[in-house]
CSV table of C-alpha atoms and ligand atoms in Angstrom, one decimal:
chain,number,residue,atom,x,y,z
A,1,MET,CA,-42.7,22.1,18.3
A,2,ASP,CA,-44.3,18.7,17.0
A,3,ALA,CA,-42.1,15.7,16.0
A,4,PRO,CA,-42.1,15.5,12.3
A,5,ALA,CA,-44.5,12.9,10.6
A,6,PRO,CA,-42.9,9.5,9.7
A,7,ARG,CA,-42.4,8.8,5.9
A,8,THR,CA,-42.9,5.7,4.0
A,9,PHE,CA,-39.9,4.5,1.9
A,10,ASP,CA,-39.7,1.8,-0.8
A,11,LEU,CA,-36.1,1.3,-1.0
A,12,ILE,CA,-33.6,2.2,1.8
A,13,GLU,CA,-30.0,1.7,0.4
A,14,HIS,CA,-26.4,2.4,1.3
A,15,SER,CA,-25.4,6.0,-0.2
A,16,ASN,CA,-22.1,4.5,-0.6
A,17,ALA,CA,-21.5,1.5,-3.0
A,18,ASP,CA,-18.8,0.2,-1.0
A,19,HIS,CA,-20.8,-0.1,2.1
A,20,ALA,CA,-23.3,-2.3,0.3
A,21,ARG,CA,-20.5,-4.9,-0.5
A,22,THR,CA,-19.3,-4.8,3.3
A,23,VAL,CA,-20.2,-7.5,5.5
A,24,LEU,CA,-20.2,-5.8,9.1
A,25,VAL,CA,-19.8,-8.4,11.6
A,26,ASP,CA,-21.1,-7.1,15.1
A,27,TRP,CA,-19.1,-9.1,17.5
A,28,MET,CA,-19.6,-9.0,21.1
A,29,LEU,CA,-16.2,-10.4,22.7
A,30,GLY,CA,-17.8,-10.5,26.3
A,31,ASN,CA,-19.4,-8.5,28.6
A,32,GLY,CA,-16.8,-7.2,31.2
A,33,CYS,CA,-16.4,-3.3,31.0
A,34,SER,CA,-14.3,-0.5,32.8
A,35,TYR,CA,-17.5,1.5,33.4
A,36,ALA,CA,-21.1,0.7,34.9
A,37,CYS,CA,-23.3,3.5,33.0
A,38,SER,CA,-26.5,3.8,34.9
A,39,TYR,CA,-28.5,3.7,31.6
A,40,CYS,CA,-26.7,0.2,30.3
A,41,PRO,CA,-28.3,-2.9,31.2
A,42,ALA,CA,-26.2,-5.0,33.7
A,43,ALA,CA,-25.7,-8.0,31.2
A,44,LEU,CA,-24.0,-5.7,28.7
A,45,HIS,CA,-21.1,-4.6,31.4
A,46,ASP,CA,-21.2,-7.1,34.5
A,47,GLY,CA,-18.4,-9.5,33.3
A,48,SER,CA,-20.8,-12.6,34.1
A,49,LEU,CA,-19.7,-14.0,30.3
A,50,ARG,CA,-16.4,-15.5,29.9
A,51,TRP,CA,-14.1,-13.8,27.0
A,52,GLN,CA,-14.6,-15.9,24.0
A,53,PRO,CA,-11.7,-18.2,23.6
A,54,ALA,CA,-9.2,-17.0,20.9
A,55,GLU,CA,-9.2,-20.4,19.2
A,56,ALA,CA,-13.2,-20.3,18.3
A,57,VAL,CA,-12.6,-16.8,17.1
A,58,LEU,CA,-9.9,-17.7,14.8
A,59,ALA,CA,-11.7,-20.5,13.4
A,60,PHE,CA,-14.7,-18.2,12.5
A,61,TYR,CA,-12.5,-15.8,10.9
A,62,ASP,CA,-11.6,-18.3,8.3
A,63,ARG,CA,-15.4,-19.5,7.8
A,64,LEU,CA,-16.0,-15.9,7.0
A,65,HIS,CA,-13.3,-15.5,4.6
A,66,ARG,CA,-14.5,-18.7,2.9
A,67,HIS,CA,-18.0,-17.5,2.5
A,68,TYR,CA,-18.2,-13.8,2.0
A,69,VAL,CA,-14.6,-13.1,0.7
A,70,HIS,CA,-13.7,-15.9,-1.4
A,71,HIS,CA,-17.1,-17.0,-2.6
A,72,ARG,CA,-19.0,-13.9,-3.1
A,73,GLY,CA,-16.3,-11.1,-3.1
A,74,ARG,CA,-17.4,-9.3,-0.4
A,75,ARG,CA,-15.3,-7.5,2.3
A,76,VAL,CA,-15.7,-8.4,5.7
A,77,TRP,CA,-15.3,-5.7,8.1
A,78,LEU,CA,-15.1,-7.0,11.9
A,79,GLN,CA,-16.6,-4.5,14.7
A,80,PHE,CA,-15.8,-5.6,18.2
A,81,THR,CA,-18.1,-4.6,20.8
A,82,GLY,CA,-18.5,-5.7,24.6
A,83,GLY,CA,-18.6,-4.8,27.3
A,84,GLU,CA,-15.5,-2.9,26.4
A,85,PRO,CA,-13.8,-5.2,23.7
A,86,THR,CA,-10.1,-3.9,24.8
A,87,MET,CA,-10.3,-5.5,28.0
A,88,HIS,CA,-10.4,-9.1,26.1
A,89,PRO,CA,-7.0,-10.7,27.3
A,90,ARG,CA,-6.2,-11.5,23.7
A,91,ILE,CA,-7.3,-8.7,21.9
A,92,ILE,CA,-4.0,-7.9,20.7
A,93,PRO,CA,-3.2,-11.2,18.8
A,94,LEU,CA,-6.8,-11.1,17.7
A,95,LEU,CA,-6.5,-8.0,16.1
A,96,GLU,CA,-3.2,-9.1,14.3
A,97,ALA,CA,-5.0,-12.4,13.0
A,98,ALA,CA,-7.6,-10.2,11.4
A,99,THR,CA,-5.0,-7.8,9.7
A,100,GLU,CA,-3.2,-11.2,8.5
A,101,ARG,CA,-6.5,-12.2,6.9
A,102,GLY,CA,-7.2,-8.9,5.2
A,103,PHE,CA,-10.3,-8.0,7.2
A,104,SER,CA,-11.0,-4.4,8.2
A,105,VAL,CA,-11.3,-3.9,12.0
A,106,SER,CA,-13.2,-1.4,14.1
A,107,LEU,CA,-13.6,-1.1,17.9
A,108,ILE,CA,-16.6,0.4,19.6
A,109,SER,CA,-14.8,1.5,22.7
A,110,ASN,CA,-15.3,3.8,25.8
A,111,ALA,CA,-11.6,4.8,25.0
A,112,SER,CA,-10.6,4.1,28.8
A,113,ARG,CA,-7.4,2.0,28.0
A,114,THR,CA,-4.2,4.1,28.3
A,115,LEU,CA,-2.7,6.1,25.3
A,116,ARG,CA,0.0,3.5,25.3
A,117,PHE,CA,-2.2,0.9,24.6
A,118,TRP,CA,-4.1,2.6,21.6
A,119,GLN,CA,-0.6,3.4,20.1
A,120,ARG,CA,0.1,-0.2,20.1
A,121,ILE,CA,-3.0,-1.5,18.3
A,122,ALA,CA,-3.7,1.4,16.2
A,123,PRO,CA,-1.7,-0.2,12.9
A,124,HIS,CA,-4.4,-2.8,13.3
A,125,LEU,CA,-7.4,-0.8,13.2
A,126,ASP,CA,-9.2,0.6,10.4
A,127,SER,CA,-11.8,3.0,12.3
A,128,VAL,CA,-13.1,3.3,15.6
A,129,ILE,CA,-16.2,4.4,17.5
A,130,LEU,CA,-15.6,5.9,20.6
A,131,THR,CA,-18.5,6.3,22.9
A,132,TYR,CA,-18.3,9.3,25.4
A,133,HIS,CA,-20.1,8.3,28.8
A,134,ASN,CA,-19.5,11.4,30.9
A,135,GLU,CA,-20.8,9.6,33.8
A,136,PHE,CA,-17.4,7.8,34.1
A,137,ALA,CA,-15.3,9.4,31.4
A,138,GLU,CA,-12.7,12.2,31.9
A,139,LEU,CA,-12.8,14.6,28.9
A,140,ASP,CA,-9.2,15.1,28.8
A,141,HIS,CA,-8.1,11.4,28.3
A,142,PHE,CA,-10.8,10.8,26.0
A,143,ARG,CA,-9.8,13.8,23.9
A,144,ALA,CA,-6.2,12.6,23.9
A,145,VAL,CA,-7.2,9.1,22.7
A,146,GLY,CA,-9.6,10.7,20.0
A,147,ARG,CA,-6.9,12.9,18.5
A,148,LEU,CA,-4.4,10.1,18.5
A,149,LEU,CA,-6.6,7.9,16.2
A,150,ALA,CA,-8.1,10.7,14.3
A,151,GLU,CA,-4.9,11.4,13.0
A,152,ARG,CA,-4.7,8.0,11.3
A,153,MET,CA,-8.3,6.6,10.7
A,154,PRO,CA,-11.6,7.8,10.6
A,155,VAL,CA,-13.2,8.2,14.3
A,156,HIS,CA,-17.0,8.5,15.0
A,157,ILE,CA,-17.9,10.0,18.3
A,158,ASN,CA,-21.0,9.0,20.1
A,159,VAL,CA,-21.9,11.2,22.9
A,160,THR,CA,-24.9,9.7,25.0
A,161,MET,CA,-27.3,12.5,25.9
A,162,ARG,CA,-28.9,12.0,29.2
A,163,PRO,CA,-32.0,14.2,29.3
A,164,ASP,CA,-31.1,15.5,32.9
A,165,HIS,CA,-27.6,16.3,31.8
A,166,PHE,CA,-28.0,17.7,28.5
A,167,ASP,CA,-26.7,21.2,28.7
A,168,ARG,CA,-23.3,20.1,30.3
A,169,THR,CA,-23.0,16.9,27.8
A,170,LEU,CA,-23.6,19.3,24.8
A,171,ALA,CA,-21.0,21.7,26.0
A,172,GLU,CA,-18.4,18.6,26.1
A,173,ALA,CA,-19.7,17.4,22.8
A,174,ARG,CA,-18.9,20.9,21.4
A,175,ALA,CA,-15.4,20.5,22.9
A,176,LEU,CA,-14.7,17.4,21.3
A,177,ARG,CA,-15.9,18.6,17.9
A,178,GLU,CA,-13.3,21.4,18.3
A,179,ALA,CA,-10.4,19.1,19.2
A,180,MET,CA,-11.4,16.5,16.2
A,181,PRO,CA,-12.3,18.6,13.4
A,182,SER,CA,-12.5,15.5,11.1
A,183,ALA,CA,-14.4,13.2,13.6
A,184,SER,CA,-18.3,12.7,12.7
A,185,ILE,CA,-20.2,13.1,16.1
A,186,THR,CA,-23.5,11.7,17.0
A,187,LEU,CA,-25.4,13.2,19.8
A,188,LYS,CA,-27.0,9.9,20.6
A,189,PRO,CA,-30.5,9.7,21.8
A,190,LEU,CA,-30.9,7.1,25.0
A,191,ARG,CA,-33.5,4.3,24.9
A,192,VAL,CA,-34.5,3.0,28.1
A,193,ASP,CA,-32.9,-0.3,28.5
A,194,PHE,CA,-31.2,0.2,25.3
A,195,ASP,CA,-34.6,-0.9,23.8
A,196,ASP,CA,-37.2,1.0,21.5
A,197,VAL,CA,-38.5,3.7,24.0
A,198,LEU,CA,-36.9,7.0,24.0
A,199,PHE,CA,-36.0,8.7,27.4
A,200,ASP,CA,-38.1,11.5,28.2
A,201,TYR,CA,-36.5,14.3,26.2
A,202,SER,CA,-37.9,17.9,25.3
A,203,PRO,CA,-38.7,19.0,22.0
A,204,GLY,CA,-35.7,21.3,22.1
A,205,GLN,CA,-33.6,18.4,23.2
A,206,LEU,CA,-34.7,16.4,20.1
A,207,ALA,CA,-34.2,19.1,17.8
A,208,ALA,CA,-30.4,19.8,19.2
A,209,MET,CA,-29.6,15.9,18.5
A,210,GLU,CA,-31.3,15.8,15.2
A,211,ALA,CA,-29.1,19.1,14.0
A,212,GLY,CA,-26.1,17.5,15.4
A,213,LEU,CA,-22.5,18.6,15.2
A,214,PRO,CA,-21.5,18.4,11.5
A,215,ALA,CA,-17.6,17.7,11.1
A,216,THR,CA,-15.5,20.5,9.8
A,217,GLY,CA,-12.5,18.6,8.6
A,218,PRO,CA,-11.8,15.6,6.1
A,219,ALA,CA,-11.6,12.0,7.6
A,220,GLN,CA,-8.7,10.3,6.8
A,221,GLY,CA,-10.1,6.8,5.6
A,222,ALA,CA,-13.0,5.0,5.2
A,223,MET,CA,-16.0,3.8,7.6
A,224,PRO,CA,-18.1,0.6,6.8
A,225,ARG,CA,-21.1,2.6,7.2
A,226,GLY,CA,-22.6,5.9,6.5
A,227,THR,CA,-25.8,7.5,5.4
A,228,MET,CA,-28.8,5.8,3.9
A,229,THR,CA,-30.6,6.9,0.6
A,230,ALA,CA,-34.3,6.5,0.9
A,231,GLU,CA,-36.8,6.6,-1.9
A,232,ALA,CA,-40.5,7.0,-1.9
A,233,ALA,CA,-42.7,7.0,-5.0
A,234,GLY,CA,-43.1,10.4,-6.3
A,235,ALA,CA,-40.3,12.0,-4.3
A,236,PRO,CA,-36.6,12.5,-5.1
A,237,PRO,CA,-34.2,10.1,-3.2
A,238,GLN,CA,-32.9,11.6,0.1
A,239,ARG,CA,-30.0,10.9,2.2
A,240,VAL,CA,-30.9,9.8,5.7
A,241,ARG,CA,-28.9,9.4,8.9
A,242,ALA,CA,-29.6,6.5,11.2
A,243,ASN,CA,-30.6,9.0,13.7
A,244,GLU,CA,-33.1,10.8,11.6
A,245,PHE,CA,-35.0,7.3,11.0
A,246,VAL,CA,-35.0,7.1,15.1
A,247,ILE,CA,-36.0,10.4,15.7
A,248,ARG,CA,-39.0,10.6,13.6
A,249,GLY,CA,-40.2,7.1,14.4
A,250,GLU,CA,-39.5,5.6,10.8
A,251,ASN,CA,-37.5,2.5,11.8
A,252,ARG,CA,-40.4,0.2,11.3
A,253,TRP,CA,-39.9,-2.2,8.3
A,254,GLN,CA,-42.1,-5.2,9.2
A,255,GLY,CA,-42.6,-7.2,5.9
A,256,TYR,CA,-39.8,-5.4,4.0
A,257,LEU,CA,-36.8,-8.0,2.3
A,258,CYS,CA,-33.6,-7.0,4.4
A,259,ASN,CA,-30.1,-7.7,3.6
A,260,ALA,CA,-29.5,-8.7,7.1
A,261,GLY,CA,-27.1,-11.8,6.9
A,262,LEU,CA,-25.9,-10.7,3.5
A,263,GLU,CA,-24.4,-7.4,4.6
A,264,SER,CA,-24.3,-8.0,8.4
A,265,LEU,CA,-23.6,-10.5,11.1
A,266,ARG,CA,-24.0,-10.6,14.7
A,267,VAL,CA,-22.0,-12.7,17.1
A,268,LYS,CA,-23.5,-12.6,20.5
A,269,GLY,CA,-21.3,-12.7,24.1
A,270,ASP,CA,-22.4,-16.4,24.5
A,271,GLY,CA,-21.1,-17.3,21.1
A,272,SER,CA,-24.4,-17.4,19.4
A,273,ILE,CA,-24.7,-16.1,15.9
A,274,THR,CA,-27.5,-14.2,14.2
A,275,ARG,CA,-28.0,-12.4,10.9
A,276,ALA,CA,-28.2,-9.0,12.5
A,277,VAL,CA,-28.6,-7.5,16.0
A,278,CYS,CA,-32.4,-8.0,15.7
A,279,SER,CA,-32.0,-11.8,15.6
A,280,VAL,CA,-34.8,-11.9,12.7
A,281,GLY,CA,-34.1,-15.4,11.1
A,282,GLY,CA,-33.2,-17.0,14.3
A,283,GLU,CA,-29.8,-18.1,15.4
A,284,ILE,CA,-27.7,-19.5,12.8
A,285,GLY,CA,-25.0,-21.2,14.5
A,286,ARG,CA,-22.7,-21.0,17.3
A,287,LEU,CA,-18.8,-20.0,17.7
A,288,GLY,CA,-16.9,-23.4,17.8
A,289,GLY,CA,-19.8,-25.4,16.3
A,290,GLU,CA,-22.1,-25.6,13.1
A,291,ILE,CA,-22.8,-22.6,11.4
A,292,ALA,CA,-25.3,-22.1,8.4
A,293,LEU,CA,-23.9,-18.4,6.7
A,294,PRO,CA,-26.9,-16.9,4.9
A,295,ALA,CA,-27.2,-16.9,1.2
A,296,ALA,CA,-30.3,-14.6,0.7
A,297,PRO,CA,-32.2,-11.8,2.2
A,298,VAL,CA,-34.7,-12.2,5.0
A,299,THR,CA,-38.2,-10.9,5.6
A,300,CYS,CA,-38.3,-8.7,8.5
A,301,THR,CA,-40.7,-9.6,11.3
A,302,ALA,CA,-39.5,-7.2,13.9
A,303,GLY,CA,-41.8,-4.4,15.1
A,304,THR,CA,-38.9,-2.0,15.5
A,305,CYS,CA,-35.4,-2.1,13.8
A,306,ALA,CA,-33.9,-0.6,17.2
A,307,CYS,CA,-30.2,-0.6,16.4
A,308,VAL,CA,-28.1,1.8,14.5
A,309,ALA,CA,-26.2,-0.9,12.8
A,310,ASP,CA,-29.5,-2.8,11.5
A,311,ILE,CA,-30.9,0.5,10.3
A,312,LEU,CA,-27.8,0.7,8.0
A,313,ILE,CA,-28.7,-2.2,6.1
A,314,THR,CA,-30.4,-2.4,2.7
A,315,LYS,CA,-34.3,-2.9,2.7
A,316,VAL,CA,-36.7,-3.2,0.1
A,317,ARG,CA,-40.5,-2.6,0.5
A,318,PRO,CA,-42.1,-5.8,-0.8
A,319,ALA,CA,-44.8,-4.1,-3.3
A,320,ALA,CA,-41.8,-1.9,-4.3
A,321,ARG,CA,-39.6,-4.9,-5.2
A,322,ARG,CA,-37.7,-4.7,-8.4
B,401,LIG,S1,-18.9,1.9,28.5
B,401,LIG,FE1,-20.7,0.7,27.3
B,401,LIG,S2,-20.8,-1.5,27.9
B,401,LIG,FE2,-19.7,-0.1,29.6
B,401,LIG,S3,-21.2,0.1,31.1
B,401,LIG,FE3,-21.1,1.9,29.7
B,401,LIG,S4,-22.7,1.6,27.9
B,401,LIG,FE4,-22.3,-0.2,29.1
B,402,LIG,S1,-35.2,-5.1,12.2
B,402,LIG,FE1,-33.8,-6.7,11.4
B,402,LIG,S2,-34.7,-7.7,9.6
B,402,LIG,FE2,-35.9,-6.1,10.3
B,402,LIG,S3,-35.3,-4.2,9.0
B,402,LIG,FE3,-34.1,-4.3,10.6
B,402,LIG,S4,-32.2,-5.3,10.4
B,402,LIG,FE4,-33.9,-5.9,8.7
């Protein structure tokens, strides 16, 4: 079976209007991790960066509140990543301080910490993205954490699909599907070094990932992002999942006007700050220093929009600007 032909869209916008007013801050607190997955570059898990100081984190919370909430009426949604963000030594006070400021908070986690820890922090979370890495994760523990959280908040599960362990991983993903009917699950295609080249999947594996494992129950709350609605001249608007853009090779928007920096920010592990994961527009400041928060969209200069968080940002093709 051949891969479907890429489509060109004039406008890619959030299907949900709340997502369009949400500034999603992808925030890497450090690079320590409890795992060392074979497909993960060392810089993302080797602990070579110090965890960011709590004082600098809290000062940036206040900047974000002033710029986006107070002046622009937007909602700030912090999404902490690592490494494994739950390993930050001050993670509990940082989560409490975010709640005090009215921010929404998500964690992207491998779920490896104890059930007791997750019970303690659950009141400060609005959603979680749990990634199931079966080179290290234990299915029963992951399932228990996922169930605990899915009773209280939306849970999205990424299952990383190594092509050489595909069938076993798919069976485990189905077990997670059965245990957490309300969770959304992505069968996540892996990219070499987390860059833009996909691992060597068979057409059948690509089709299985594109078909996914749809949720069978209602989620308990809101997520900061969902699907996009894509428009092209002469065709009805269509809902598209981030994964579909990647699998069809459509995630190339050089020259488009992009709301990176208005709907998104990225704080890297070393404290540098950019509009989005792609770094288009360059560094806009550093934690603990001067930061010029954006007030206008940016023209995309990247060859590929490689990251799911970046794909889920509003984009307009210049010729199609209204
Ligand atoms: S859990 Fe995530 S950060 Fe840690 S090694 Fe695996 S892919 Fe890398
Ligand atoms: S690569 Fe960056 S600037 Fe380009 S479309 Fe994606 S998020 Fe926007």
